């Protein structure tokens, strides 16, 4: 069933078995232009740019996911179910709930707590905590050792909303569920991987802190994310 409604690639061979997914399609473009060789563009629908190229000898696709669980839910489902993708590593940003996390720290999300009904609606689980792939996580940890880029292994919160009326609600979520940081996508990605018997992992860079209210600029983020991208690419 290709092309799919949201990915206009007509040749399945143009999509690699492994996909790196930043939230921002322009970051996908930046990664392809900066780190990959022999790059071809594989998606333009809705400007959700995707590119396939080579990192050394390894074929890899990098494509934006958009923001939020419904968005990553659509793209990761189409890649897994219709384009033969086996592994997706999300490379995103997060807000720190834990005072121990500093701006630009890199987090490997061992699992994600969410109030989202995504997994239940899909009919795969009524659990509110879903884990990433142990196989992928172990590879990322090995890449962390090899590259010397440190990672915090944490539970994260996949939130349904960015702007909360109760601005210190994060404290409860941190205390009650043990989530150290917040983003808005991983729970749906992990649910799709579980539903389709595929593998997913999530690396995050801390872009802001709910504890200290520090934040990074879009430009600083672009540069700081290099560390995380290198880690993800080396884990391949
Ligand atoms: N909230 C939700 N998602 C995020 C945040 C945040 O503070 N920072 C980066 N992604």
PDB file of C-alpha atoms and ligand atoms in Angstrom:
ATOM      1  CA  UNK A   1       0.000   0.000   0.000  1.00  0.00           C
ATOM      2  CA  UNK A   2       2.537   2.585  -1.095  1.00  0.00           C
ATOM      3  CA  UNK A   3       2.677   5.464  -1.471  1.00  0.00           C
ATOM      4  CA  UNK A   4       0.830   6.006   1.795  1.00  0.00           C
ATOM      5  CA  UNK A   5      -1.384   9.022   2.512  1.00  0.00           C
ATOM      6  CA  UNK A   6       1.469  10.839   4.293  1.00  0.00           C
ATOM      7  CA  UNK A   7       4.635   9.528   2.603  1.00  0.00           C
ATOM      8  CA  UNK A   8       4.925   9.979  -1.165  1.00  0.00           C
ATOM      9  CA  UNK A   9       7.776   7.508  -1.746  1.00  0.00           C
ATOM     10  CA  UNK A  10       6.851   4.999  -4.448  1.00  0.00           C
ATOM     11  CA  UNK A  11       9.858   2.690  -4.033  1.00  0.00           C
ATOM     12  CA  UNK A  12      10.112   0.761  -0.748  1.00  0.00           C
ATOM     13  CA  UNK A  13      13.833   0.175  -1.424  1.00  0.00           C
ATOM     14  CA  UNK A  14      14.416   3.897  -1.033  1.00  0.00           C
ATOM     15  CA  UNK A  15      13.494   3.672   2.645  1.00  0.00           C
ATOM     16  CA  UNK A  16      16.145   2.119   4.920  1.00  0.00           C
ATOM     17  CA  UNK A  17      15.307  -0.537   7.525  1.00  0.00           C
ATOM     18  CA  UNK A  18      16.446   1.930  10.195  1.00  0.00           C
ATOM     19  CA  UNK A  19      14.938   5.387  10.527  1.00  0.00           C
ATOM     20  CA  UNK A  20      16.073   8.275  12.714  1.00  0.00           C
ATOM     21  CA  UNK A  21      13.154  10.553  13.583  1.00  0.00           C
ATOM     22  CA  UNK A  22      13.628  14.079  14.855  1.00  0.00           C
ATOM     23  CA  UNK A  23      10.429  16.006  15.514  1.00  0.00           C
ATOM     24  CA  UNK A  24      11.383  18.838  13.165  1.00  0.00           C
ATOM     25  CA  UNK A  25      11.561  18.077   9.433  1.00  0.00           C
ATOM     26  CA  UNK A  26      14.199  20.801   9.024  1.00  0.00           C
ATOM     27  CA  UNK A  27      16.361  18.947  11.491  1.00  0.00           C
ATOM     28  CA  UNK A  28      15.954  15.841   9.319  1.00  0.00           C
ATOM     29  CA  UNK A  29      17.258  17.942   6.410  1.00  0.00           C
ATOM     30  CA  UNK A  30      20.166  19.211   8.522  1.00  0.00           C
ATOM     31  CA  UNK A  31      21.120  15.674   9.611  1.00  0.00           C
ATOM     32  CA  UNK A  32      20.971  14.377   6.035  1.00  0.00           C
ATOM     33  CA  UNK A  33      23.077  17.285   4.730  1.00  0.00           C
ATOM     34  CA  UNK A  34      25.589  17.179   7.595  1.00  0.00           C
ATOM     35  CA  UNK A  35      26.123  13.495   8.302  1.00  0.00           C
ATOM     36  CA  UNK A  36      24.973  11.399   5.335  1.00  0.00           C
ATOM     37  CA  UNK A  37      26.324  10.718   1.852  1.00  0.00           C
ATOM     38  CA  UNK A  38      24.466   9.799  -1.355  1.00  0.00           C
ATOM     39  CA  UNK A  39      21.338  11.489  -0.031  1.00  0.00           C
ATOM     40  CA  UNK A  40      17.961  11.219  -1.779  1.00  0.00           C
ATOM     41  CA  UNK A  41      14.782  12.916  -0.612  1.00  0.00           C
ATOM     42  CA  UNK A  42      12.041  10.362   0.074  1.00  0.00           C
ATOM     43  CA  UNK A  43       9.185  12.470   1.400  1.00  0.00           C
ATOM     44  CA  UNK A  44       7.763  15.924   0.752  1.00  0.00           C
ATOM     45  CA  UNK A  45       4.104  15.538   1.790  1.00  0.00           C
ATOM     46  CA  UNK A  46       3.133  18.349   4.197  1.00  0.00           C
ATOM     47  CA  UNK A  47       6.827  19.353   4.214  1.00  0.00           C
ATOM     48  CA  UNK A  48       7.496  16.411   6.551  1.00  0.00           C
ATOM     49  CA  UNK A  49      10.862  15.937   4.859  1.00  0.00           C
ATOM     50  CA  UNK A  50      12.501  12.524   4.735  1.00  0.00           C
ATOM     51  CA  UNK A  51      15.888  11.574   3.295  1.00  0.00           C
ATOM     52  CA  UNK A  52      17.777   8.337   2.758  1.00  0.00           C
ATOM     53  CA  UNK A  53      21.550   8.222   2.644  1.00  0.00           C
ATOM     54  CA  UNK A  54      24.575   6.433   4.057  1.00  0.00           C
ATOM     55  CA  UNK A  55      26.382   6.874   7.348  1.00  0.00           C
ATOM     56  CA  UNK A  56      29.643   5.106   6.443  1.00  0.00           C
ATOM     57  CA  UNK A  57      28.372   1.885   4.904  1.00  0.00           C
ATOM     58  CA  UNK A  58      25.065   1.915   6.765  1.00  0.00           C
ATOM     59  CA  UNK A  59      21.933   2.894   4.870  1.00  0.00           C
ATOM     60  CA  UNK A  60      19.696   5.076   6.997  1.00  0.00           C
ATOM     61  CA  UNK A  61      16.563   7.154   6.530  1.00  0.00           C
ATOM     62  CA  UNK A  62      15.981  10.316   8.528  1.00  0.00           C
ATOM     63  CA  UNK A  63      12.512  11.812   8.573  1.00  0.00           C
ATOM     64  CA  UNK A  64      10.572  14.279  10.723  1.00  0.00           C
ATOM     65  CA  UNK A  65       7.794  13.011  12.989  1.00  0.00           C
ATOM     66  CA  UNK A  66       6.039  16.287  13.747  1.00  0.00           C
ATOM     67  CA  UNK A  67       4.976  17.151  17.290  1.00  0.00           C
ATOM     68  CA  UNK A  68       2.769  15.009  19.487  1.00  0.00           C
ATOM     69  CA  UNK A  69       1.609  11.411  19.622  1.00  0.00           C
ATOM     70  CA  UNK A  70      -0.992  11.528  16.823  1.00  0.00           C
ATOM     71  CA  UNK A  71       1.645  12.891  14.439  1.00  0.00           C
ATOM     72  CA  UNK A  72       4.472  10.457  15.232  1.00  0.00           C
ATOM     73  CA  UNK A  73       1.784   7.779  15.411  1.00  0.00           C
ATOM     74  CA  UNK A  74       0.897   8.293  11.745  1.00  0.00           C
ATOM     75  CA  UNK A  75       4.433   8.501  10.354  1.00  0.00           C
ATOM     76  CA  UNK A  76       5.917   5.665  12.385  1.00  0.00           C
ATOM     77  CA  UNK A  77       2.938   3.425  11.592  1.00  0.00           C
ATOM     78  CA  UNK A  78       3.275   3.988   7.852  1.00  0.00           C
ATOM     79  CA  UNK A  79       7.050   3.396   7.974  1.00  0.00           C
ATOM     80  CA  UNK A  80       6.743   0.201  10.030  1.00  0.00           C
ATOM     81  CA  UNK A  81       3.641  -1.260   8.390  1.00  0.00           C
ATOM     82  CA  UNK A  82       4.012  -0.240   4.728  1.00  0.00           C
ATOM     83  CA  UNK A  83       7.673   0.565   4.086  1.00  0.00           C
ATOM     84  CA  UNK A  84       9.278  -2.449   5.788  1.00  0.00           C
ATOM     85  CA  UNK A  85      11.053  -0.360   8.432  1.00  0.00           C
ATOM     86  CA  UNK A  86      12.337  -2.475  11.355  1.00  0.00           C
ATOM     87  CA  UNK A  87      13.815   0.100  13.719  1.00  0.00           C
ATOM     88  CA  UNK A  88      12.984   3.688  14.534  1.00  0.00           C
ATOM     89  CA  UNK A  89      15.111   5.798  16.850  1.00  0.00           C
ATOM     90  CA  UNK A  90      13.439   9.028  17.856  1.00  0.00           C
ATOM     91  CA  UNK A  91      15.938  11.849  18.439  1.00  0.00           C
ATOM     92  CA  UNK A  92      14.096  14.663  20.127  1.00  0.00           C
ATOM     93  CA  UNK A  93      14.098  17.287  22.791  1.00  0.00           C
ATOM     94  CA  UNK A  94      12.629  17.272  26.274  1.00  0.00           C
ATOM     95  CA  UNK A  95      11.970  19.429  29.299  1.00  0.00           C
ATOM     96  CA  UNK A  96      13.639  18.398  32.572  1.00  0.00           C
ATOM     97  CA  UNK A  97      11.433  17.469  35.551  1.00  0.00           C
ATOM     98  CA  UNK A  98      14.422  16.329  37.598  1.00  0.00           C
ATOM     99  CA  UNK A  99      16.735  18.887  39.212  1.00  0.00           C
ATOM    100  CA  UNK A 100      19.599  16.498  38.404  1.00  0.00           C
ATOM    101  CA  UNK A 101      19.249  17.111  34.654  1.00  0.00           C
ATOM    102  CA  UNK A 102      21.096  20.006  33.014  1.00  0.00           C
ATOM    103  CA  UNK A 103      20.459  21.730  29.666  1.00  0.00           C
ATOM    104  CA  UNK A 104      21.913  19.668  26.803  1.00  0.00           C
ATOM    105  CA  UNK A 105      22.148  16.438  28.826  1.00  0.00           C
ATOM    106  CA  UNK A 106      21.298  13.415  26.683  1.00  0.00           C
ATOM    107  CA  UNK A 107      18.655  10.976  27.903  1.00  0.00           C
ATOM    108  CA  UNK A 108      17.950   7.436  26.771  1.00  0.00           C
ATOM    109  CA  UNK A 109      14.258   6.821  27.494  1.00  0.00           C
ATOM    110  CA  UNK A 110      14.061   3.326  28.941  1.00  0.00           C
ATOM    111  CA  UNK A 111      10.279   3.721  29.107  1.00  0.00           C
ATOM    112  CA  UNK A 112       7.560   6.341  28.815  1.00  0.00           C
ATOM    113  CA  UNK A 113       4.665   7.095  31.149  1.00  0.00           C
ATOM    114  CA  UNK A 114       1.672   8.752  29.500  1.00  0.00           C
ATOM    115  CA  UNK A 115      -1.883   9.847  30.256  1.00  0.00           C
ATOM    116  CA  UNK A 116      -2.536   9.255  26.555  1.00  0.00           C
ATOM    117  CA  UNK A 117      -5.102   6.675  25.454  1.00  0.00           C
ATOM    118  CA  UNK A 118      -3.029   5.896  22.320  1.00  0.00           C
ATOM    119  CA  UNK A 119      -2.051   2.328  23.261  1.00  0.00           C
ATOM    120  CA  UNK A 120      -5.508   1.502  24.576  1.00  0.00           C
ATOM    121  CA  UNK A 121      -7.207   2.970  21.500  1.00  0.00           C
ATOM    122  CA  UNK A 122      -4.935   0.871  19.297  1.00  0.00           C
ATOM    123  CA  UNK A 123      -6.076  -2.173  21.242  1.00  0.00           C
ATOM    124  CA  UNK A 124      -2.647  -3.283  22.368  1.00  0.00           C
ATOM    125  CA  UNK A 125      -2.383  -2.298  26.017  1.00  0.00           C
ATOM    126  CA  UNK A 126      -4.203  -0.445  28.741  1.00  0.00           C
ATOM    127  CA  UNK A 127      -0.862   0.137  30.477  1.00  0.00           C
ATOM    128  CA  UNK A 128       0.251   3.695  31.011  1.00  0.00           C
ATOM    129  CA  UNK A 129       3.953   2.856  30.842  1.00  0.00           C
ATOM    130  CA  UNK A 130       5.528   1.369  27.708  1.00  0.00           C
ATOM    131  CA  UNK A 131       9.187   0.461  27.218  1.00  0.00           C
ATOM    132  CA  UNK A 132      11.558   0.946  24.312  1.00  0.00           C
ATOM    133  CA  UNK A 133      13.489  -1.914  22.716  1.00  0.00           C
ATOM    134  CA  UNK A 134      16.133  -3.465  24.995  1.00  0.00           C
ATOM    135  CA  UNK A 135      18.172  -4.489  21.937  1.00  0.00           C
ATOM    136  CA  UNK A 136      18.299  -0.932  20.592  1.00  0.00           C
ATOM    137  CA  UNK A 137      18.863   0.547  24.041  1.00  0.00           C
ATOM    138  CA  UNK A 138      21.839  -1.758  24.630  1.00  0.00           C
ATOM    139  CA  UNK A 139      23.335  -0.707  21.292  1.00  0.00           C
ATOM    140  CA  UNK A 140      22.901   2.933  22.206  1.00  0.00           C
ATOM    141  CA  UNK A 141      24.567   2.314  25.582  1.00  0.00           C
ATOM    142  CA  UNK A 142      27.466   0.607  23.800  1.00  0.00           C
ATOM    143  CA  UNK A 143      27.726   3.575  21.399  1.00  0.00           C
ATOM    144  CA  UNK A 144      27.742   5.851  24.452  1.00  0.00           C
ATOM    145  CA  UNK A 145      30.749   3.954  25.861  1.00  0.00           C
ATOM    146  CA  UNK A 146      32.551   3.942  22.525  1.00  0.00           C
ATOM    147  CA  UNK A 147      32.012   7.625  21.740  1.00  0.00           C
ATOM    148  CA  UNK A 148      32.378   8.877  25.321  1.00  0.00           C
ATOM    149  CA  UNK A 149      29.040  10.722  24.982  1.00  0.00           C
ATOM    150  CA  UNK A 150      27.298  10.155  28.337  1.00  0.00           C
ATOM    151  CA  UNK A 151      23.574   9.312  28.581  1.00  0.00           C
ATOM    152  CA  UNK A 152      21.131   9.331  31.497  1.00  0.00           C
ATOM    153  CA  UNK A 153      18.869   6.280  31.385  1.00  0.00           C
ATOM    154  CA  UNK A 154      15.479   7.548  32.524  1.00  0.00           C
ATOM    155  CA  UNK A 155      11.748   7.101  32.518  1.00  0.00           C
ATOM    156  CA  UNK A 156      10.172   9.977  30.620  1.00  0.00           C
ATOM    157  CA  UNK A 157       6.689  11.476  30.443  1.00  0.00           C
ATOM    158  CA  UNK A 158       4.995  11.562  27.020  1.00  0.00           C
ATOM    159  CA  UNK A 159       2.577  14.394  27.621  1.00  0.00           C
ATOM    160  CA  UNK A 160      -0.630  15.113  25.714  1.00  0.00           C
ATOM    161  CA  UNK A 161      -0.257  18.844  26.274  1.00  0.00           C
ATOM    162  CA  UNK A 162       2.620  21.302  26.109  1.00  0.00           C
ATOM    163  CA  UNK A 163       0.924  24.188  27.950  1.00  0.00           C
ATOM    164  CA  UNK A 164      -0.546  23.180  31.301  1.00  0.00           C
ATOM    165  CA  UNK A 165      -2.806  25.400  33.388  1.00  0.00           C
ATOM    166  CA  UNK A 166      -1.215  24.022  36.560  1.00  0.00           C
ATOM    167  CA  UNK A 167       2.397  24.909  35.868  1.00  0.00           C
ATOM    168  CA  UNK A 168       3.807  22.880  38.782  1.00  0.00           C
ATOM    169  CA  UNK A 169       1.840  19.709  38.006  1.00  0.00           C
ATOM    170  CA  UNK A 170       5.137  18.282  36.722  1.00  0.00           C
ATOM    171  CA  UNK A 171       6.234  17.848  40.349  1.00  0.00           C
ATOM    172  CA  UNK A 172       3.436  15.338  40.956  1.00  0.00           C
ATOM    173  CA  UNK A 173       4.207  13.424  37.763  1.00  0.00           C
ATOM    174  CA  UNK A 174       7.895  13.341  38.653  1.00  0.00           C
ATOM    175  CA  UNK A 175       7.165  12.118  42.199  1.00  0.00           C
ATOM    176  CA  UNK A 176       4.322   9.704  41.421  1.00  0.00           C
ATOM    177  CA  UNK A 177       5.548   8.085  38.201  1.00  0.00           C
ATOM    178  CA  UNK A 178       9.300   8.648  38.412  1.00  0.00           C
ATOM    179  CA  UNK A 179       9.441  10.522  35.103  1.00  0.00           C
ATOM    180  CA  UNK A 180      12.590  12.647  34.881  1.00  0.00           C
ATOM    181  CA  UNK A 181      11.735  14.615  31.729  1.00  0.00           C
ATOM    182  CA  UNK A 182       8.840  15.441  29.408  1.00  0.00           C
ATOM    183  CA  UNK A 183       8.320  15.196  25.668  1.00  0.00           C
ATOM    184  CA  UNK A 184       5.235  14.392  23.583  1.00  0.00           C
ATOM    185  CA  UNK A 185       5.905  11.442  21.243  1.00  0.00           C
ATOM    186  CA  UNK A 186       7.647   8.341  22.591  1.00  0.00           C
ATOM    187  CA  UNK A 187       4.637   6.553  24.094  1.00  0.00           C
ATOM    188  CA  UNK A 188       2.935   6.366  20.672  1.00  0.00           C
ATOM    189  CA  UNK A 189       6.147   5.293  18.961  1.00  0.00           C
ATOM    190  CA  UNK A 190       6.647   2.511  21.533  1.00  0.00           C
ATOM    191  CA  UNK A 191       2.981   1.486  21.155  1.00  0.00           C
ATOM    192  CA  UNK A 192       3.294   1.195  17.369  1.00  0.00           C
ATOM    193  CA  UNK A 193       6.505  -0.824  17.685  1.00  0.00           C
ATOM    194  CA  UNK A 194       4.744  -3.162  20.107  1.00  0.00           C
ATOM    195  CA  UNK A 195       1.642  -3.467  17.912  1.00  0.00           C
ATOM    196  CA  UNK A 196       3.663  -4.221  14.771  1.00  0.00           C
ATOM    197  CA  UNK A 197       6.446  -6.293  16.427  1.00  0.00           C
ATOM    198  CA  UNK A 198       9.148  -3.789  15.476  1.00  0.00           C
ATOM    199  CA  UNK A 199      11.841  -2.001  17.482  1.00  0.00           C
ATOM    200  CA  UNK A 200      11.864   1.576  18.743  1.00  0.00           C
ATOM    201  CA  UNK A 201      14.103   3.665  20.978  1.00  0.00           C
ATOM    202  CA  UNK A 202      14.215   7.282  22.032  1.00  0.00           C
ATOM    203  CA  UNK A 203      17.122   9.639  22.648  1.00  0.00           C
ATOM    204  CA  UNK A 204      16.391  13.120  23.964  1.00  0.00           C
ATOM    205  CA  UNK A 205      18.405  16.261  24.590  1.00  0.00           C
ATOM    206  CA  UNK A 206      17.289  18.500  27.444  1.00  0.00           C
ATOM    207  CA  UNK A 207      16.169  21.763  25.797  1.00  0.00           C
ATOM    208  CA  UNK A 208      14.511  23.379  28.803  1.00  0.00           C
ATOM    209  CA  UNK A 209      13.985  22.828  32.502  1.00  0.00           C
ATOM    210  CA  UNK A 210      10.660  23.047  34.294  1.00  0.00           C
ATOM    211  CA  UNK A 211      12.669  23.239  37.534  1.00  0.00           C
ATOM    212  CA  UNK A 212      14.978  26.169  36.722  1.00  0.00           C
ATOM    213  CA  UNK A 213      13.010  27.677  33.777  1.00  0.00           C
ATOM    214  CA  UNK A 214      16.192  27.814  31.706  1.00  0.00           C
ATOM    215  CA  UNK A 215      15.673  27.338  27.984  1.00  0.00           C
ATOM    216  CA  UNK A 216      17.722  27.103  24.814  1.00  0.00           C
ATOM    217  CA  UNK A 217      17.304  29.008  21.554  1.00  0.00           C
ATOM    218  CA  UNK A 218      16.377  27.187  18.350  1.00  0.00           C
ATOM    219  CA  UNK A 219      19.890  27.800  17.016  1.00  0.00           C
ATOM    220  CA  UNK A 220      21.630  26.505  20.149  1.00  0.00           C
ATOM    221  CA  UNK A 221      19.423  23.435  20.050  1.00  0.00           C
ATOM    222  CA  UNK A 222      20.369  22.681  16.463  1.00  0.00           C
ATOM    223  CA  UNK A 223      24.044  22.711  17.415  1.00  0.00           C
ATOM    224  CA  UNK A 224      23.738  20.905  20.722  1.00  0.00           C
ATOM    225  CA  UNK A 225      21.766  18.088  19.151  1.00  0.00           C
ATOM    226  CA  UNK A 226      24.859  17.081  17.210  1.00  0.00           C
ATOM    227  CA  UNK A 227      26.030  14.999  20.202  1.00  0.00           C
ATOM    228  CA  UNK A 228      22.810  13.025  20.275  1.00  0.00           C
ATOM    229  CA  UNK A 229      22.745  12.535  16.514  1.00  0.00           C
ATOM    230  CA  UNK A 230      26.296  11.210  16.575  1.00  0.00           C
ATOM    231  CA  UNK A 231      25.306   8.792  19.302  1.00  0.00           C
ATOM    232  CA  UNK A 232      22.258   7.597  17.352  1.00  0.00           C
ATOM    233  CA  UNK A 233      24.243   7.224  14.130  1.00  0.00           C
ATOM    234  CA  UNK A 234      27.071   5.328  15.879  1.00  0.00           C
ATOM    235  CA  UNK A 235      24.562   2.933  17.454  1.00  0.00           C
ATOM    236  CA  UNK A 236      23.541   1.808  13.957  1.00  0.00           C
TER     237      UNK A 236
HETATM  238  N1  LIG B   1       7.099  19.897  27.404  1.00  0.00           N
HETATM  239  C1  LIG B   1       6.731  19.018  26.483  1.00  0.00           C
HETATM  240  N2  LIG B   1       7.514  18.629  25.496  1.00  0.00           N
HETATM  241  C2  LIG B   1       8.736  19.177  25.410  1.00  0.00           C
HETATM  242  C3  LIG B   1       9.183  20.096  26.343  1.00  0.00           C
HETATM  243  C4  LIG B   1       8.320  20.476  27.394  1.00  0.00           C
HETATM  244  O1  LIG B   1       8.668  21.294  28.256  1.00  0.00           O
HETATM  245  N3  LIG B   1      10.436  20.463  25.988  1.00  0.00           N
HETATM  246  C5  LIG B   1      10.748  19.773  24.883  1.00  0.00           C
HETATM  247  N4  LIG B   1       9.724  18.986  24.526  1.00  0.00           N
END
